[in-house]
Coordinates of C-alpha atoms in Angstrom, one line a residue:
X18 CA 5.7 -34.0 4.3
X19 CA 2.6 -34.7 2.6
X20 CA -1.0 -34.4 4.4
X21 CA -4.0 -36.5 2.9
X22 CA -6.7 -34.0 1.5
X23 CA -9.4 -35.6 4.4
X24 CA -7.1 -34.3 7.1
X25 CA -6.7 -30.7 5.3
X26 CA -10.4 -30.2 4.5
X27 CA -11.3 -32.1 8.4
X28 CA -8.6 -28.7 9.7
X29 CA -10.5 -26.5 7.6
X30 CA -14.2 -27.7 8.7
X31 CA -12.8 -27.5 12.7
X32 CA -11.2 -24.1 12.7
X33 CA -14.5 -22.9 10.7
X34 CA -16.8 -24.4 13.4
X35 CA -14.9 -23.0 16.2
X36 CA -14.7 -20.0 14.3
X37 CA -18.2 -20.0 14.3
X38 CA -18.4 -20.8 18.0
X39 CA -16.5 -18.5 19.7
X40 CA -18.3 -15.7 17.7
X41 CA -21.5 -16.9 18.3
X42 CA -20.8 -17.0 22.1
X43 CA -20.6 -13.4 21.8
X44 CA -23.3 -12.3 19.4
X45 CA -25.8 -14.8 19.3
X46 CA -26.0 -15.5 23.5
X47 CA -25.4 -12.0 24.6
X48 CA -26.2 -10.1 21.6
X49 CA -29.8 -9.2 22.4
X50 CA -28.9 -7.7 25.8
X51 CA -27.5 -3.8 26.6
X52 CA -23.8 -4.6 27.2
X53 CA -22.3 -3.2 30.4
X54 CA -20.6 0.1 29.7
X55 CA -17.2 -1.5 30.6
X56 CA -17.6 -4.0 27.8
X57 CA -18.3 -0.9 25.2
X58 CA -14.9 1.4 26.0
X59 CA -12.8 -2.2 25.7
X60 CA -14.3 -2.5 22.6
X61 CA -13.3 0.7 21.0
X62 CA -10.1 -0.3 21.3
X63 CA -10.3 -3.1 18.8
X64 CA -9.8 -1.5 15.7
X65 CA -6.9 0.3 17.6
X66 CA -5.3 -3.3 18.5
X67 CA -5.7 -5.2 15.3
X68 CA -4.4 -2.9 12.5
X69 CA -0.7 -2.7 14.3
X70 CA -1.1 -6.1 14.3
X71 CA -1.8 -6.5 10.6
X72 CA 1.1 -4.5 9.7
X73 CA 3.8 -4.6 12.5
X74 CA 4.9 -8.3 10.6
X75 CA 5.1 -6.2 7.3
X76 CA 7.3 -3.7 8.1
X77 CA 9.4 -5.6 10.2
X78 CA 10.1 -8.8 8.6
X79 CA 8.6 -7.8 4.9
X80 CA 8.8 -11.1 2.5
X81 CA 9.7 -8.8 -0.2
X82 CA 13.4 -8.4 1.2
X83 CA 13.3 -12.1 3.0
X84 CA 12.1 -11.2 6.1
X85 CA 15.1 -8.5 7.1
X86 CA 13.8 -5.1 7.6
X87 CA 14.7 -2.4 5.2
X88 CA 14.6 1.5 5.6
X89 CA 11.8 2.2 2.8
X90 CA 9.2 0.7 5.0
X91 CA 10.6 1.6 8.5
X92 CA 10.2 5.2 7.0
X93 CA 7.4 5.2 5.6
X94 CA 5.7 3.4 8.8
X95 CA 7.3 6.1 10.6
X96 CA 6.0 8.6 8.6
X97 CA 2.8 7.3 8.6
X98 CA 2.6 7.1 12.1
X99 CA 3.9 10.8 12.6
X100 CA 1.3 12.1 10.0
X101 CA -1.8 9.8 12.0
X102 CA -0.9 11.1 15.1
X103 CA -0.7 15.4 14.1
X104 CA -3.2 15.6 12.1
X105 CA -5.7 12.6 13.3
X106 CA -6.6 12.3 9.9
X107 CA -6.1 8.2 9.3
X108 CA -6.7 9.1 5.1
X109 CA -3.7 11.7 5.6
X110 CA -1.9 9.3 7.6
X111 CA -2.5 6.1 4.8
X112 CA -1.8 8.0 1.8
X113 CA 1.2 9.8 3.3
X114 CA 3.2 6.5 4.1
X115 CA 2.0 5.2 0.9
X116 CA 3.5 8.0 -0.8
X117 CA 6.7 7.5 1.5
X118 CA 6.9 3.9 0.8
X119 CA 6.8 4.4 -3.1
X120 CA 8.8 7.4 -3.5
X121 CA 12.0 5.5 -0.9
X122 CA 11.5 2.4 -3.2
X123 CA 12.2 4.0 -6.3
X124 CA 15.0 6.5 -4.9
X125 CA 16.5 3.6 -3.2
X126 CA 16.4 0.7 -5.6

């Protein structure tokens, strides 16, 4: 199926302008103004949310094997979450399932 490039670029224009929008609404309205206390402990938990989002689809349905999960990168996300959570040290915990990841590739093939 084929789009015409007005319809792609129109897609493009909307999801920037909404984009746009919906942070806007945030910043730009309410951005002037002390936030409630509330507001400020849900947002610490952002960064906490989004990175297991980021990477949950790469460890478990990786496009380097065709989606099917393998055990180089089930270990070394379980190593890395093991190291993260001892030691609290999130450059410990990256370079450690890094190192996992690497070393089970090349001993595994």
């Amino acid at each position: 199926m084929s789009m015409d490039h007005s319809v792609v670029w129109i897609v493009i224009v909307s999801l920037a302008v909404g984009s746009f929008l919906i942070r806007f609404s945030f910043l730009g309205f309410i951005g002037d103004r002390p936030m409630p206390e509330w507001v400020l402990r849900h947002l610490r938990y952002t960064p906490v949310a989004v990175l297991p989002g980021l990477v949950a689809p790469l460890v478990l349905w990786p496009a380097a094997t065709a989606g099917m999960p393998d055990p180089a990168r089930l270990a070394a996300a379980l190593v890395t979450l093991s190291v993260g959570y001892f030691s609290r040290n999130v450059l410990a915990a990256i370079l450690s399932g890094a190192a996992t990841l690497y070393a089970l590739l090349f001993l595994l093939g």
